[in-house]
């Protein structure tokens, strides 16, 4: 059974994440369907993509599929982790990807939404970045995405509290482009996509890649890289990481002891 609904019309491609039983948890299977759709859209010269969940959902995406996180001793968010593959696929897609967001956005779901080029949310949308709740060592790609999107004090608050922020705050921060009522959001997003489709696809593709390259242009010395990798290993080798995964499975609050 497919986990997505894929449509393409008038140079606009739509990907509906439709694994509702797990609130669109970003499993390898769901991610594979999304990246396959993007590959197909690239072959069709699609000029704008809409990434969404079905209308009226309570949860846009529950984030990384926790059941697929490694048990420990291995970087849970390494280069080849499906979530990292999806984030890059969106960022490197040669046309704008518009996130049409309804419901809650959790953890890696926020990173997928933030990888999109334009974000339009319904009023009840919330965003929660949750590695601290799970005991997961966030990767520096995710940290940089956050630093590029919102002011440092707010990024720290979201990371350290793992609490949701409302769409109204996200709009004030410039993290999302618009808030639109649920009954109007689809028409609004397609209006944006139509403007994009009418413009030069080559010019837009080049500007999107220029922005991606410049936004990620940070000097990374070998010492800095190794220090960050060493810090993250302390976390994913910790008993707290194990406790975070176990607490999730047992549907109980985690009890972290800092080791
Ligand atoms: C697997 C799930 C998930 C899920 N994975 O419905 O950003 S990082 O670094 O933290 C990264 C590692 C990351 O993204 O981690 C995941 C962060 N996500 C979260 O913390 C959200 C976890 N989910 C929830 O808090 C709740 O599911 C919400 C509030 C989204 C919805 O609550 P609700 O009561 O409506 P359930 O919790 O009953 O979820 C329905 C089914 O989906 C599974 C969940 O285990 C349940 O499965 P069972 O019916 O088999 O019990 N599910 C939800 N989220 N991220 N599976």
PDB file of C-alpha atoms and ligand atoms in Angstrom:
ATOM      1  CA  UNK A   1       0.000   0.000   0.000  1.00  0.00           C
ATOM      2  CA  UNK A   2       1.477   3.337  -1.044  1.00  0.00           C
ATOM      3  CA  UNK A   3       2.432   5.780   1.680  1.00  0.00           C
ATOM      4  CA  UNK A   4       2.097   8.813  -0.604  1.00  0.00           C
ATOM      5  CA  UNK A   5      -0.257  10.285  -3.188  1.00  0.00           C
ATOM      6  CA  UNK A   6       1.625  11.758  -6.136  1.00  0.00           C
ATOM      7  CA  UNK A   7       0.112  14.112  -8.712  1.00  0.00           C
ATOM      8  CA  UNK A   8       1.533  16.253 -11.502  1.00  0.00           C
ATOM      9  CA  UNK A   9      -0.411  18.838 -13.486  1.00  0.00           C
ATOM     10  CA  UNK A  10       0.487  22.052 -15.296  1.00  0.00           C
ATOM     11  CA  UNK A  11       4.183  21.740 -14.313  1.00  0.00           C
ATOM     12  CA  UNK A  12       3.218  21.560 -10.628  1.00  0.00           C
ATOM     13  CA  UNK A  13       3.965  18.314  -8.773  1.00  0.00           C
ATOM     14  CA  UNK A  14       2.212  17.408  -5.526  1.00  0.00           C
ATOM     15  CA  UNK A  15       3.446  14.893  -2.951  1.00  0.00           C
ATOM     16  CA  UNK A  16       0.945  14.011  -0.230  1.00  0.00           C
ATOM     17  CA  UNK A  17       2.546  12.171   2.709  1.00  0.00           C
ATOM     18  CA  UNK A  18      -0.200   9.701   3.537  1.00  0.00           C
ATOM     19  CA  UNK A  19       1.041   7.280   6.222  1.00  0.00           C
ATOM     20  CA  UNK A  20      -1.595   8.380   8.713  1.00  0.00           C
ATOM     21  CA  UNK A  21      -1.332   5.337  11.002  1.00  0.00           C
ATOM     22  CA  UNK A  22       2.122   6.573  12.047  1.00  0.00           C
ATOM     23  CA  UNK A  23       1.400  10.290  11.571  1.00  0.00           C
ATOM     24  CA  UNK A  24       3.747  10.427   8.580  1.00  0.00           C
ATOM     25  CA  UNK A  25       6.703   9.314  10.675  1.00  0.00           C
ATOM     26  CA  UNK A  26       9.622   9.620   8.266  1.00  0.00           C
ATOM     27  CA  UNK A  27      10.425   5.941   7.753  1.00  0.00           C
ATOM     28  CA  UNK A  28      12.811   4.732   5.082  1.00  0.00           C
ATOM     29  CA  UNK A  29       9.797   3.510   3.101  1.00  0.00           C
ATOM     30  CA  UNK A  30       7.965   6.849   3.178  1.00  0.00           C
ATOM     31  CA  UNK A  31      11.161   8.730   2.362  1.00  0.00           C
ATOM     32  CA  UNK A  32      11.895   6.400  -0.562  1.00  0.00           C
ATOM     33  CA  UNK A  33       8.484   7.192  -2.058  1.00  0.00           C
ATOM     34  CA  UNK A  34       9.054  10.932  -1.674  1.00  0.00           C
ATOM     35  CA  UNK A  35      12.532  10.861  -3.233  1.00  0.00           C
ATOM     36  CA  UNK A  36      11.278   8.644  -6.062  1.00  0.00           C
ATOM     37  CA  UNK A  37       8.527  11.166  -6.740  1.00  0.00           C
ATOM     38  CA  UNK A  38      11.080  13.991  -6.806  1.00  0.00           C
ATOM     39  CA  UNK A  39      13.200  12.022  -9.298  1.00  0.00           C
ATOM     40  CA  UNK A  40      10.116  11.547 -11.469  1.00  0.00           C
ATOM     41  CA  UNK A  41       9.248  15.242 -11.216  1.00  0.00           C
ATOM     42  CA  UNK A  42      12.810  16.147 -12.260  1.00  0.00           C
ATOM     43  CA  UNK A  43      12.432  13.944 -15.366  1.00  0.00           C
ATOM     44  CA  UNK A  44       9.113  15.652 -16.154  1.00  0.00           C
ATOM     45  CA  UNK A  45      10.657  19.131 -15.793  1.00  0.00           C
ATOM     46  CA  UNK A  46       8.214  19.967 -13.019  1.00  0.00           C
ATOM     47  CA  UNK A  47       8.671  23.648 -12.111  1.00  0.00           C
ATOM     48  CA  UNK A  48       7.183  23.720  -8.608  1.00  0.00           C
ATOM     49  CA  UNK A  49       6.499  21.010  -6.008  1.00  0.00           C
ATOM     50  CA  UNK A  50       3.971  21.047  -3.178  1.00  0.00           C
ATOM     51  CA  UNK A  51       4.807  18.784  -0.214  1.00  0.00           C
ATOM     52  CA  UNK A  52       1.840  18.208   2.111  1.00  0.00           C
ATOM     53  CA  UNK A  53      -0.219  15.804   4.171  1.00  0.00           C
ATOM     54  CA  UNK A  54      -3.935  15.165   3.544  1.00  0.00           C
ATOM     55  CA  UNK A  55      -6.188  18.149   4.262  1.00  0.00           C
ATOM     56  CA  UNK A  56      -7.215  18.470   7.882  1.00  0.00           C
ATOM     57  CA  UNK A  57      -4.547  16.225   9.438  1.00  0.00           C
ATOM     58  CA  UNK A  58      -3.712  16.532  13.147  1.00  0.00           C
ATOM     59  CA  UNK A  59      -0.013  15.793  12.439  1.00  0.00           C
ATOM     60  CA  UNK A  60       1.889  16.870   9.273  1.00  0.00           C
ATOM     61  CA  UNK A  61       4.818  14.646  10.232  1.00  0.00           C
ATOM     62  CA  UNK A  62       5.820  13.008  13.511  1.00  0.00           C
ATOM     63  CA  UNK A  63       9.474  13.257  12.482  1.00  0.00           C
ATOM     64  CA  UNK A  64      12.107  10.552  12.117  1.00  0.00           C
ATOM     65  CA  UNK A  65      10.639   7.063  12.499  1.00  0.00           C
ATOM     66  CA  UNK A  66      11.979   6.384  15.983  1.00  0.00           C
ATOM     67  CA  UNK A  67      11.653   2.625  15.471  1.00  0.00           C
ATOM     68  CA  UNK A  68      14.279   2.927  12.719  1.00  0.00           C
ATOM     69  CA  UNK A  69      16.860   4.776  14.810  1.00  0.00           C
ATOM     70  CA  UNK A  70      19.933   2.608  15.513  1.00  0.00           C
ATOM     71  CA  UNK A  71      20.127   1.113  19.006  1.00  0.00           C
ATOM     72  CA  UNK A  72      23.357   2.969  19.835  1.00  0.00           C
ATOM     73  CA  UNK A  73      27.049   2.904  19.035  1.00  0.00           C
ATOM     74  CA  UNK A  74      26.316   4.372  15.601  1.00  0.00           C
ATOM     75  CA  UNK A  75      25.505   7.904  14.457  1.00  0.00           C
ATOM     76  CA  UNK A  76      21.675   7.934  14.242  1.00  0.00           C
ATOM     77  CA  UNK A  77      21.664  10.868  11.836  1.00  0.00           C
ATOM     78  CA  UNK A  78      24.615  10.093   9.594  1.00  0.00           C
ATOM     79  CA  UNK A  79      25.036  11.142   5.973  1.00  0.00           C
ATOM     80  CA  UNK A  80      23.142   8.140   4.582  1.00  0.00           C
ATOM     81  CA  UNK A  81      20.302   8.221   7.099  1.00  0.00           C
ATOM     82  CA  UNK A  82      17.089   8.379   5.023  1.00  0.00           C
ATOM     83  CA  UNK A  83      16.044  11.634   6.696  1.00  0.00           C
ATOM     84  CA  UNK A  84      19.326  13.270   5.715  1.00  0.00           C
ATOM     85  CA  UNK A  85      18.897  11.913   2.162  1.00  0.00           C
ATOM     86  CA  UNK A  86      15.411  13.455   1.989  1.00  0.00           C
ATOM     87  CA  UNK A  87      16.535  16.847   3.302  1.00  0.00           C
ATOM     88  CA  UNK A  88      19.267  16.996   0.648  1.00  0.00           C
ATOM     89  CA  UNK A  89      16.890  15.799  -2.088  1.00  0.00           C
ATOM     90  CA  UNK A  90      14.526  18.684  -1.318  1.00  0.00           C
ATOM     91  CA  UNK A  91      17.329  21.246  -1.033  1.00  0.00           C
ATOM     92  CA  UNK A  92      18.945  20.069  -4.279  1.00  0.00           C
ATOM     93  CA  UNK A  93      15.724  19.705  -6.294  1.00  0.00           C
ATOM     94  CA  UNK A  94      16.059  22.163  -9.214  1.00  0.00           C
ATOM     95  CA  UNK A  95      12.733  23.883  -8.599  1.00  0.00           C
ATOM     96  CA  UNK A  96      11.038  25.407  -5.556  1.00  0.00           C
ATOM     97  CA  UNK A  97       9.403  23.025  -3.072  1.00  0.00           C
ATOM     98  CA  UNK A  98       6.507  24.591  -1.180  1.00  0.00           C
ATOM     99  CA  UNK A  99       5.551  23.039   2.172  1.00  0.00           C
ATOM    100  CA  UNK A 100       1.773  23.165   2.667  1.00  0.00           C
ATOM    101  CA  UNK A 101       1.531  22.507   6.387  1.00  0.00           C
ATOM    102  CA  UNK A 102      -1.430  21.532   8.525  1.00  0.00           C
ATOM    103  CA  UNK A 103      -1.191  19.908  11.954  1.00  0.00           C
ATOM    104  CA  UNK A 104       1.812  19.337  14.190  1.00  0.00           C
ATOM    105  CA  UNK A 105       5.366  19.135  12.835  1.00  0.00           C
ATOM    106  CA  UNK A 106       7.778  17.153  15.027  1.00  0.00           C
ATOM    107  CA  UNK A 107      11.515  16.620  15.112  1.00  0.00           C
ATOM    108  CA  UNK A 108      12.942  15.723  11.740  1.00  0.00           C
ATOM    109  CA  UNK A 109       9.599  16.771  10.242  1.00  0.00           C
ATOM    110  CA  UNK A 110      10.622  20.338  11.061  1.00  0.00           C
ATOM    111  CA  UNK A 111      13.869  19.819   9.210  1.00  0.00           C
ATOM    112  CA  UNK A 112      12.016  18.489   6.171  1.00  0.00           C
ATOM    113  CA  UNK A 113       9.664  21.477   6.275  1.00  0.00           C
ATOM    114  CA  UNK A 114      12.608  23.856   6.696  1.00  0.00           C
ATOM    115  CA  UNK A 115      14.396  22.211   3.768  1.00  0.00           C
ATOM    116  CA  UNK A 116      11.501  23.407   1.624  1.00  0.00           C
ATOM    117  CA  UNK A 117      11.856  26.777  -0.076  1.00  0.00           C
ATOM    118  CA  UNK A 118       8.538  28.347   0.887  1.00  0.00           C
ATOM    119  CA  UNK A 119       6.429  27.367   3.898  1.00  0.00           C
ATOM    120  CA  UNK A 120       2.697  28.049   4.177  1.00  0.00           C
ATOM    121  CA  UNK A 121       0.962  26.931   7.370  1.00  0.00           C
ATOM    122  CA  UNK A 122      -2.597  26.746   8.627  1.00  0.00           C
ATOM    123  CA  UNK A 123      -3.315  28.635  11.879  1.00  0.00           C
ATOM    124  CA  UNK A 124      -3.191  25.616  14.234  1.00  0.00           C
ATOM    125  CA  UNK A 125       0.223  24.412  13.071  1.00  0.00           C
ATOM    126  CA  UNK A 126       2.990  23.891  15.647  1.00  0.00           C
ATOM    127  CA  UNK A 127       6.690  23.128  15.244  1.00  0.00           C
ATOM    128  CA  UNK A 128       8.669  21.096  17.814  1.00  0.00           C
ATOM    129  CA  UNK A 129      12.351  20.156  17.497  1.00  0.00           C
ATOM    130  CA  UNK A 130      12.829  17.194  19.791  1.00  0.00           C
ATOM    131  CA  UNK A 131      16.318  15.600  19.893  1.00  0.00           C
ATOM    132  CA  UNK A 132      16.684  16.578  23.558  1.00  0.00           C
ATOM    133  CA  UNK A 133      13.443  14.739  24.379  1.00  0.00           C
ATOM    134  CA  UNK A 134      14.813  11.561  22.824  1.00  0.00           C
ATOM    135  CA  UNK A 135      18.452  11.906  23.842  1.00  0.00           C
ATOM    136  CA  UNK A 136      19.515  12.153  20.194  1.00  0.00           C
ATOM    137  CA  UNK A 137      22.664  14.026  19.074  1.00  0.00           C
ATOM    138  CA  UNK A 138      21.350  16.454  16.485  1.00  0.00           C
ATOM    139  CA  UNK A 139      23.598  16.661  13.433  1.00  0.00           C
ATOM    140  CA  UNK A 140      25.295  19.876  12.345  1.00  0.00           C
ATOM    141  CA  UNK A 141      23.346  20.000   9.067  1.00  0.00           C
ATOM    142  CA  UNK A 142      20.163  20.276  11.103  1.00  0.00           C
ATOM    143  CA  UNK A 143      21.732  22.800  13.450  1.00  0.00           C
ATOM    144  CA  UNK A 144      22.878  24.940  10.491  1.00  0.00           C
ATOM    145  CA  UNK A 145      19.420  24.779   8.892  1.00  0.00           C
ATOM    146  CA  UNK A 146      17.997  26.087  12.150  1.00  0.00           C
ATOM    147  CA  UNK A 147      20.642  28.809  12.490  1.00  0.00           C
ATOM    148  CA  UNK A 148      19.844  29.979   8.964  1.00  0.00           C
ATOM    149  CA  UNK A 149      16.110  30.073   9.665  1.00  0.00           C
ATOM    150  CA  UNK A 150      15.658  31.619  13.103  1.00  0.00           C
ATOM    151  CA  UNK A 151      17.553  33.760  15.637  1.00  0.00           C
ATOM    152  CA  UNK A 152      19.986  31.851  17.907  1.00  0.00           C
ATOM    153  CA  UNK A 153      18.065  32.428  21.187  1.00  0.00           C
ATOM    154  CA  UNK A 154      14.923  30.929  19.636  1.00  0.00           C
ATOM    155  CA  UNK A 155      16.867  28.028  18.093  1.00  0.00           C
ATOM    156  CA  UNK A 156      18.320  27.325  21.549  1.00  0.00           C
ATOM    157  CA  UNK A 157      14.885  27.524  23.179  1.00  0.00           C
ATOM    158  CA  UNK A 158      13.399  25.080  20.634  1.00  0.00           C
ATOM    159  CA  UNK A 159      16.334  22.658  20.949  1.00  0.00           C
ATOM    160  CA  UNK A 160      16.681  22.831  24.740  1.00  0.00           C
ATOM    161  CA  UNK A 161      12.959  22.715  25.644  1.00  0.00           C
ATOM    162  CA  UNK A 162      11.775  20.428  22.771  1.00  0.00           C
ATOM    163  CA  UNK A 163       8.478  22.266  23.159  1.00  0.00           C
ATOM    164  CA  UNK A 164       6.262  23.230  20.185  1.00  0.00           C
ATOM    165  CA  UNK A 165       6.055  26.811  18.964  1.00  0.00           C
ATOM    166  CA  UNK A 166       2.867  28.043  17.254  1.00  0.00           C
ATOM    167  CA  UNK A 167       2.596  29.077  13.605  1.00  0.00           C
ATOM    168  CA  UNK A 168       2.051  32.688  14.720  1.00  0.00           C
ATOM    169  CA  UNK A 169       5.508  32.750  16.348  1.00  0.00           C
ATOM    170  CA  UNK A 170       7.044  30.954  13.373  1.00  0.00           C
ATOM    171  CA  UNK A 171       5.589  33.642  11.096  1.00  0.00           C
ATOM    172  CA  UNK A 172       6.926  36.446  13.298  1.00  0.00           C
ATOM    173  CA  UNK A 173      10.350  34.796  13.176  1.00  0.00           C
ATOM    174  CA  UNK A 174      10.278  34.529   9.393  1.00  0.00           C
ATOM    175  CA  UNK A 175      10.486  30.723   9.686  1.00  0.00           C
ATOM    176  CA  UNK A 176       7.345  30.413   7.557  1.00  0.00           C
ATOM    177  CA  UNK A 177       6.169  32.678   4.742  1.00  0.00           C
ATOM    178  CA  UNK A 178       2.405  32.756   5.340  1.00  0.00           C
ATOM    179  CA  UNK A 179      -0.408  31.570   7.587  1.00  0.00           C
ATOM    180  CA  UNK A 180      -3.560  30.791   5.600  1.00  0.00           C
ATOM    181  CA  UNK A 181      -6.935  29.503   6.811  1.00  0.00           C
ATOM    182  CA  UNK A 182      -7.359  25.758   6.243  1.00  0.00           C
ATOM    183  CA  UNK A 183     -10.161  26.339   3.764  1.00  0.00           C
ATOM    184  CA  UNK A 184      -8.024  28.669   1.637  1.00  0.00           C
ATOM    185  CA  UNK A 185      -4.493  27.256   2.014  1.00  0.00           C
ATOM    186  CA  UNK A 186      -4.572  24.894  -0.974  1.00  0.00           C
ATOM    187  CA  UNK A 187      -5.751  27.586  -3.399  1.00  0.00           C
ATOM    188  CA  UNK A 188      -3.223  30.027  -1.944  1.00  0.00           C
ATOM    189  CA  UNK A 189      -0.318  27.588  -2.337  1.00  0.00           C
ATOM    190  CA  UNK A 190      -1.305  26.757  -5.907  1.00  0.00           C
ATOM    191  CA  UNK A 191      -1.436  30.476  -6.652  1.00  0.00           C
ATOM    192  CA  UNK A 192       2.167  30.788  -5.427  1.00  0.00           C
ATOM    193  CA  UNK A 193       3.167  27.761  -7.501  1.00  0.00           C
ATOM    194  CA  UNK A 194       1.498  29.243 -10.596  1.00  0.00           C
ATOM    195  CA  UNK A 195       3.576  32.431 -10.254  1.00  0.00           C
ATOM    196  CA  UNK A 196       6.735  30.311 -10.010  1.00  0.00           C
ATOM    197  CA  UNK A 197       5.789  28.115 -12.975  1.00  0.00           C
ATOM    198  CA  UNK A 198       5.291  31.217 -15.161  1.00  0.00           C
ATOM    199  CA  UNK A 199       8.870  32.372 -14.510  1.00  0.00           C
ATOM    200  CA  UNK A 200      12.177  31.144 -15.924  1.00  0.00           C
ATOM    201  CA  UNK A 201      12.885  27.640 -14.576  1.00  0.00           C
ATOM    202  CA  UNK A 202      16.606  27.947 -15.332  1.00  0.00           C
ATOM    203  CA  UNK A 203      16.938  31.261 -13.534  1.00  0.00           C
ATOM    204  CA  UNK A 204      15.034  29.909 -10.527  1.00  0.00           C
ATOM    205  CA  UNK A 205      17.008  26.638 -10.430  1.00  0.00           C
ATOM    206  CA  UNK A 206      20.314  28.515 -10.467  1.00  0.00           C
ATOM    207  CA  UNK A 207      19.211  31.003  -7.797  1.00  0.00           C
ATOM    208  CA  UNK A 208      17.955  28.155  -5.587  1.00  0.00           C
ATOM    209  CA  UNK A 209      21.336  26.380  -5.865  1.00  0.00           C
ATOM    210  CA  UNK A 210      23.263  29.625  -5.318  1.00  0.00           C
ATOM    211  CA  UNK A 211      21.277  30.240  -2.123  1.00  0.00           C
ATOM    212  CA  UNK A 212      21.857  26.643  -0.951  1.00  0.00           C
ATOM    213  CA  UNK A 213      25.607  26.851  -1.566  1.00  0.00           C
ATOM    214  CA  UNK A 214      25.985  30.239   0.115  1.00  0.00           C
ATOM    215  CA  UNK A 215      23.783  29.298   3.095  1.00  0.00           C
ATOM    216  CA  UNK A 216      25.936  26.218   3.737  1.00  0.00           C
ATOM    217  CA  UNK A 217      29.264  27.992   3.093  1.00  0.00           C
ATOM    218  CA  UNK A 218      30.906  27.638   6.493  1.00  0.00           C
ATOM    219  CA  UNK A 219      34.605  26.956   7.106  1.00  0.00           C
ATOM    220  CA  UNK A 220      34.976  23.562   8.784  1.00  0.00           C
ATOM    221  CA  UNK A 221      38.510  22.787   9.929  1.00  0.00           C
ATOM    222  CA  UNK A 222      39.496  19.131  10.527  1.00  0.00           C
ATOM    223  CA  UNK A 223      39.798  19.950  14.233  1.00  0.00           C
ATOM    224  CA  UNK A 224      36.290  21.451  14.296  1.00  0.00           C
ATOM    225  CA  UNK A 225      34.884  18.458  12.433  1.00  0.00           C
ATOM    226  CA  UNK A 226      36.553  15.943  14.706  1.00  0.00           C
ATOM    227  CA  UNK A 227      35.546  17.822  17.854  1.00  0.00           C
ATOM    228  CA  UNK A 228      31.883  17.894  16.785  1.00  0.00           C
ATOM    229  CA  UNK A 229      31.945  14.214  15.815  1.00  0.00           C
ATOM    230  CA  UNK A 230      33.519  13.373  19.166  1.00  0.00           C
ATOM    231  CA  UNK A 231      30.871  15.367  21.045  1.00  0.00           C
ATOM    232  CA  UNK A 232      28.039  13.671  19.150  1.00  0.00           C
ATOM    233  CA  UNK A 233      29.525  10.218  19.765  1.00  0.00           C
ATOM    234  CA  UNK A 234      29.364  10.850  23.496  1.00  0.00           C
ATOM    235  CA  UNK A 235      25.601  11.242  23.094  1.00  0.00           C
ATOM    236  CA  UNK A 236      24.797   8.320  20.831  1.00  0.00           C
ATOM    237  CA  UNK A 237      27.050   6.043  22.928  1.00  0.00           C
ATOM    238  CA  UNK A 238      25.289   7.159  26.115  1.00  0.00           C
ATOM    239  CA  UNK A 239      22.793   5.302  28.271  1.00  0.00           C
ATOM    240  CA  UNK A 240      20.595   8.400  27.982  1.00  0.00           C
ATOM    241  CA  UNK A 241      20.251   7.706  24.229  1.00  0.00           C
ATOM    242  CA  UNK A 242      19.160   4.166  25.048  1.00  0.00           C
ATOM    243  CA  UNK A 243      16.725   5.522  27.665  1.00  0.00           C
ATOM    244  CA  UNK A 244      15.249   7.989  25.164  1.00  0.00           C
ATOM    245  CA  UNK A 245      14.478   5.217  22.669  1.00  0.00           C
ATOM    246  CA  UNK A 246      13.177   2.861  25.384  1.00  0.00           C
ATOM    247  CA  UNK A 247      10.922   5.539  26.902  1.00  0.00           C
ATOM    248  CA  UNK A 248       9.464   6.248  23.465  1.00  0.00           C
ATOM    249  CA  UNK A 249       8.758   2.570  22.892  1.00  0.00           C
ATOM    250  CA  UNK A 250       7.251   2.209  26.365  1.00  0.00           C
ATOM    251  CA  UNK A 251       5.208   5.409  25.859  1.00  0.00           C
ATOM    252  CA  UNK A 252       6.476   6.964  29.078  1.00  0.00           C
ATOM    253  CA  UNK A 253       8.479  10.094  29.951  1.00  0.00           C
ATOM    254  CA  UNK A 254      12.241   9.468  29.744  1.00  0.00           C
ATOM    255  CA  UNK A 255      14.394   9.534  32.896  1.00  0.00           C
ATOM    256  CA  UNK A 256      17.773  10.932  31.810  1.00  0.00           C
ATOM    257  CA  UNK A 257      20.738  10.715  34.225  1.00  0.00           C
ATOM    258  CA  UNK A 258      23.346  12.517  32.135  1.00  0.00           C
ATOM    259  CA  UNK A 259      25.497   9.489  31.334  1.00  0.00           C
TER     260      UNK A 259
HETATM  261  C1  LIG B   1       7.708   6.121  14.974  1.00  0.00           C
HETATM  262  C2  LIG B   1       5.678   7.016  15.654  1.00  0.00           C
HETATM  263  C3  LIG B   1       6.241   8.322  15.688  1.00  0.00           C
HETATM  264  C4  LIG B   1       7.610   8.457  15.337  1.00  0.00           C
HETATM  265  N1  LIG B   1       8.294   7.342  15.002  1.00  0.00           N
HETATM  266  O1  LIG B   1      -0.737   9.423  18.330  1.00  0.00           O
HETATM  267  O2  LIG B   1      14.511  15.528  15.605  1.00  0.00           O
HETATM  268  S1  LIG B   1      15.110  14.416  16.295  1.00  0.00           S
HETATM  269  O3  LIG B   1      16.556  14.482  16.333  1.00  0.00           O
HETATM  270  O4  LIG B   1      14.473  14.161  17.571  1.00  0.00           O
HETATM  271  C5  LIG B   1      14.684  12.984  15.340  1.00  0.00           C
HETATM  272  C6  LIG B   1      15.436  11.793  15.857  1.00  0.00           C
HETATM  273  C7  LIG B   1      13.224  12.809  15.345  1.00  0.00           C
HETATM  274  O5  LIG B   1      12.551  13.295  14.456  1.00  0.00           O
HETATM  275  O6  LIG B   1      12.697  12.016  16.345  1.00  0.00           O
HETATM  276  C8  LIG B   1      11.237  11.875  16.355  1.00  0.00           C
HETATM  277  C9  LIG B   1      10.673  13.152  16.998  1.00  0.00           C
HETATM  278  N2  LIG B   1       9.153  13.002  17.003  1.00  0.00           N
HETATM  279  C10 LIG B   1       8.471  13.137  18.136  1.00  0.00           C
HETATM  280  O7  LIG B   1       8.976  13.318  19.255  1.00  0.00           O
HETATM  281  C11 LIG B   1       6.942  12.960  18.009  1.00  0.00           C
HETATM  282  C12 LIG B   1       6.583  11.548  18.529  1.00  0.00           C
HETATM  283  N3  LIG B   1       5.138  11.319  18.382  1.00  0.00           N
HETATM  284  C13 LIG B   1       4.273  11.912  19.265  1.00  0.00           C
HETATM  285  O8  LIG B   1       4.631  12.684  20.164  1.00  0.00           O
HETATM  286  C14 LIG B   1       2.828  11.560  19.054  1.00  0.00           C
HETATM  287  O9  LIG B   1       2.759  10.415  18.227  1.00  0.00           O
HETATM  288  C15 LIG B   1       2.058  12.716  18.359  1.00  0.00           C
HETATM  289  C16 LIG B   1       1.953  13.925  19.317  1.00  0.00           C
HETATM  290  C17 LIG B   1       2.755  13.104  17.053  1.00  0.00           C
HETATM  291  C18 LIG B   1       0.632  12.198  18.027  1.00  0.00           C
HETATM  292  O10 LIG B   1       0.087  11.658  19.222  1.00  0.00           O
HETATM  293  P1  LIG B   1      -1.202  10.716  19.120  1.00  0.00           P
HETATM  294  O11 LIG B   1      -1.561  10.349  20.525  1.00  0.00           O
HETATM  295  O12 LIG B   1      -2.215  11.350  18.230  1.00  0.00           O
HETATM  296  P2  LIG B   1       0.185   8.234  18.901  1.00  0.00           P
HETATM  297  O13 LIG B   1       1.283   8.754  19.742  1.00  0.00           O
HETATM  298  O14 LIG B   1      -0.686   7.153  19.463  1.00  0.00           O
HETATM  299  O15 LIG B   1       0.858   7.710  17.531  1.00  0.00           O
HETATM  300  C19 LIG B   1       0.149   6.828  16.657  1.00  0.00           C
HETATM  301  C20 LIG B   1       1.152   5.776  16.239  1.00  0.00           C
HETATM  302  O16 LIG B   1       2.229   6.398  15.532  1.00  0.00           O
HETATM  303  C21 LIG B   1       3.467   6.061  16.150  1.00  0.00           C
HETATM  304  C22 LIG B   1       3.119   5.798  17.593  1.00  0.00           C
HETATM  305  O17 LIG B   1       4.121   4.988  18.178  1.00  0.00           O
HETATM  306  C23 LIG B   1       1.785   5.085  17.445  1.00  0.00           C
HETATM  307  O18 LIG B   1       2.082   3.757  17.052  1.00  0.00           O
HETATM  308  P3  LIG B   1       1.253   2.536  17.775  1.00  0.00           P
HETATM  309  O19 LIG B   1      -0.175   2.766  17.362  1.00  0.00           O
HETATM  310  O20 LIG B   1       1.881   1.319  17.193  1.00  0.00           O
HETATM  311  O21 LIG B   1       1.488   2.707  19.269  1.00  0.00           O
HETATM  312  N4  LIG B   1       4.404   7.159  16.035  1.00  0.00           N
HETATM  313  C24 LIG B   1       4.169   8.446  16.297  1.00  0.00           C
HETATM  314  N5  LIG B   1       5.268   9.172  16.112  1.00  0.00           N
HETATM  315  N6  LIG B   1       8.222   9.640  15.315  1.00  0.00           N
HETATM  316  N7  LIG B   1       6.388   5.929  15.289  1.00  0.00           N
END
